[in-house]
Rosetta silent file (secondary structure, phi, psi, omega in degrees, C-alpha in Angstrom):
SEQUENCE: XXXXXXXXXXXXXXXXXXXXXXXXXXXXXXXXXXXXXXXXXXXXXXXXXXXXXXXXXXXXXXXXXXXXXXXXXXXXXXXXXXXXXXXXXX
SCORE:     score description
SCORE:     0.000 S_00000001
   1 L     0.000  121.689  165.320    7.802    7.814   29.798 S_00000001
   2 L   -63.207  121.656 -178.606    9.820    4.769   29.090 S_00000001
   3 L  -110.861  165.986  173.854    9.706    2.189   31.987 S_00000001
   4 L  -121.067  133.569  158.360   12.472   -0.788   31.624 S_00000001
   5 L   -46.034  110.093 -163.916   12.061   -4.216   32.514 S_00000001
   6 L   -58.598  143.681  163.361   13.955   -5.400   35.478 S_00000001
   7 H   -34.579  -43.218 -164.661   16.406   -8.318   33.892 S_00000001
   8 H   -96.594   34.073  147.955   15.142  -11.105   36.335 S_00000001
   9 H  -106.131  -28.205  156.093   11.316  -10.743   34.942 S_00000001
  10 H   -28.260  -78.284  152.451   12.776  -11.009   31.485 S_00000001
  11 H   -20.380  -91.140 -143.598   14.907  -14.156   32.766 S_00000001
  12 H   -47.977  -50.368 -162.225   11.834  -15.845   34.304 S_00000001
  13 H   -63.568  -65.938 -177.007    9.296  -15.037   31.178 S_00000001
  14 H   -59.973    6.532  170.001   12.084  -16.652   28.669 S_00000001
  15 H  -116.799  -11.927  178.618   12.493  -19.618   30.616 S_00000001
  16 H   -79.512  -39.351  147.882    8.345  -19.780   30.767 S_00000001
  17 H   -11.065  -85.549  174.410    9.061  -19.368   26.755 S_00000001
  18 H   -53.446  -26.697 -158.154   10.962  -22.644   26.710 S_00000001
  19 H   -76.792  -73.255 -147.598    9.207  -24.726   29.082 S_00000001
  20 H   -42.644  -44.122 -176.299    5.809  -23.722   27.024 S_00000001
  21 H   -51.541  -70.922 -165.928    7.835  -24.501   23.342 S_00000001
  22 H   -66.585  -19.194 -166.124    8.952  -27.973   24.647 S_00000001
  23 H   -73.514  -75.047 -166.449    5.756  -28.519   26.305 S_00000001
  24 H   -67.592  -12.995 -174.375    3.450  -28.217   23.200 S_00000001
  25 H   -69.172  -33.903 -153.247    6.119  -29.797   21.033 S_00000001
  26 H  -103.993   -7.689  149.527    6.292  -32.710   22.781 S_00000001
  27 H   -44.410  -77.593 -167.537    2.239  -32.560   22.930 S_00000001
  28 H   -46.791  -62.025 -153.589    1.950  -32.152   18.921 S_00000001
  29 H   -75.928   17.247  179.780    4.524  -35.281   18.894 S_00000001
  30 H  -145.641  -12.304  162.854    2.124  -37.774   21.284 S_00000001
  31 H   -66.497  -82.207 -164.902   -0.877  -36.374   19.156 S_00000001
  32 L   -60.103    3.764  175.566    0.310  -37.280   16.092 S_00000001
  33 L   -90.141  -41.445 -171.515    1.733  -40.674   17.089 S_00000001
  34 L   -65.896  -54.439  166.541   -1.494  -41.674   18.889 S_00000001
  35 L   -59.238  -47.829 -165.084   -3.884  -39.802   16.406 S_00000001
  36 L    62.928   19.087  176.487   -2.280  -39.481   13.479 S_00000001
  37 L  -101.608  114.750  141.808   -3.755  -35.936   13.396 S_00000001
  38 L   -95.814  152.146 -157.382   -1.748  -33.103   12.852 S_00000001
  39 L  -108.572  152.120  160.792   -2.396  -29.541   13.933 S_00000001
  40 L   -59.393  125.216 -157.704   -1.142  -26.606   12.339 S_00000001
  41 H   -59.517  -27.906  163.898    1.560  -24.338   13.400 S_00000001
  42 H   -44.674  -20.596 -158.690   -0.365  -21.394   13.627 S_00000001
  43 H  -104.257  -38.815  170.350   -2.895  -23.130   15.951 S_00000001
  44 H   -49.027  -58.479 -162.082    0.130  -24.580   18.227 S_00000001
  45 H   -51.053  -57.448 -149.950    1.839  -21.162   17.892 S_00000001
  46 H   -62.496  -43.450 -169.782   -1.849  -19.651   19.275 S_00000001
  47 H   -83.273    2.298  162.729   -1.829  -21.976   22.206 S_00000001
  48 H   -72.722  -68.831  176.055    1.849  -21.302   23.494 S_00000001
  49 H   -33.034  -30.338 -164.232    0.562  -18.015   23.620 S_00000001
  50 H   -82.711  -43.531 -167.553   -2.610  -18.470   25.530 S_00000001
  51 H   -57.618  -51.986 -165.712   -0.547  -21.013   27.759 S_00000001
  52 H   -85.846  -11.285  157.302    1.846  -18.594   28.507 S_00000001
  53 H   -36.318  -53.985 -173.752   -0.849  -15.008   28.988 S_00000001
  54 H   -32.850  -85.202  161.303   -2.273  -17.663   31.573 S_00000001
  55 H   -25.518  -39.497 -161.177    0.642  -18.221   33.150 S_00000001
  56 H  -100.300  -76.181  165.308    1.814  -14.730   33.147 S_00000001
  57 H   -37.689  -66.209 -159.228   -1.756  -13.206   34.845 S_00000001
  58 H   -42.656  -69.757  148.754   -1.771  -15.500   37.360 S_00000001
  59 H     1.571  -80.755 -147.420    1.990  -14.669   38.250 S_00000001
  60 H   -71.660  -20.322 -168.446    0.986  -11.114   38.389 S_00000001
  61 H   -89.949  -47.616  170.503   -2.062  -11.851   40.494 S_00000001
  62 H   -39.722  -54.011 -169.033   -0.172  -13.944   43.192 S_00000001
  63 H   -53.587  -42.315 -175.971    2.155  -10.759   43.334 S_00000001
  64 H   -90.056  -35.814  138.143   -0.797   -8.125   43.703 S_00000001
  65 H   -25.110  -53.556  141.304   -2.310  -10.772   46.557 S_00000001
  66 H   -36.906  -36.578 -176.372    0.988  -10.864   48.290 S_00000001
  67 H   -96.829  -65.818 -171.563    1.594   -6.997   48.230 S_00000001
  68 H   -27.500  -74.365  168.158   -1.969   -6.633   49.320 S_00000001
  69 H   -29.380  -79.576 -136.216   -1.327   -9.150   52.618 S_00000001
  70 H  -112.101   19.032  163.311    1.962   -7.109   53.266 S_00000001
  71 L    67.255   33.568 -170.294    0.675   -3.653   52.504 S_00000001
  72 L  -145.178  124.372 -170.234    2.586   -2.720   49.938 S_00000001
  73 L   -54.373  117.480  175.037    1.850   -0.711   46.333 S_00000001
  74 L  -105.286  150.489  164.510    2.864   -2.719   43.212 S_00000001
  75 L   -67.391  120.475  168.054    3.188   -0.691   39.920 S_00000001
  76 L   -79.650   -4.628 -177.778    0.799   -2.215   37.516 S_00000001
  77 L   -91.014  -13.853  157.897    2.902   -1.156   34.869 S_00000001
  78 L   -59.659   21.289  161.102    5.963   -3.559   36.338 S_00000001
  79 L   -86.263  165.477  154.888    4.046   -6.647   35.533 S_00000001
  80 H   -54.501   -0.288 -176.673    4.468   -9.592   33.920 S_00000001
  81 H  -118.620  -12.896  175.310    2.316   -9.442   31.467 S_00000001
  82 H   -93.190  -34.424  175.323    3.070   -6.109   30.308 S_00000001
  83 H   -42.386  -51.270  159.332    6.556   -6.885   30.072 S_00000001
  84 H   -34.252  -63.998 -162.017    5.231   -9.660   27.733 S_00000001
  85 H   -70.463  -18.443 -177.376    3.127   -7.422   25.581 S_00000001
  86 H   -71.340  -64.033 -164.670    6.428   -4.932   25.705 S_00000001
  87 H  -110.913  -19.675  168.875    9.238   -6.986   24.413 S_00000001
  88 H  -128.284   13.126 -175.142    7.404  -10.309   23.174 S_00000001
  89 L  -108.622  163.425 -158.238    4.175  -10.505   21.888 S_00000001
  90 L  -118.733    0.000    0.000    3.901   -9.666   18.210 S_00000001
């Protein structure tokens, strides 16, 4: 059975995308000027990811806390994090 992502968890995860992008970029760019170490993109690449799993679980766990409090069944397959692993992680 095919489930579809609602549009506005899509939205929110691609703007969590960007923030995460500019975020380590402008990290890597105050390493190396301070350091003078640079890290590789694969290892940057790993820790956008990690940043944003993080990010994404937590999300989902406020939601299933919140439904809990108000009694009310969330789909586990309507999360954020599967939605991740569905359309963006590779």
């Amino acid at each position: 059975m095919h489930h579809s992502t609602p549009p506005g968890k899509l939205r929110t995860i691609c703007k969590l995308i960007a923030q995460a992008v500019f975020y380590a970029i402008w990290n890597e760019r105050n390493k190396r000027l301070h350091t003078s170490v640079a890290r590789p993109l694969q290892l940057i690449t790993k820790e956008i990811k990690i940043i944003l799993k993080a990010k994404l679980y937590g999300m989902d766990q406020n939601i299933r806390n919140n439904n809990r409090l108000n009694s009310i069944r969330h789909n586990t397959i309507d999360t954020y994090l599967h939605s991740w692993f569905q359309h963006f992680s590779l």
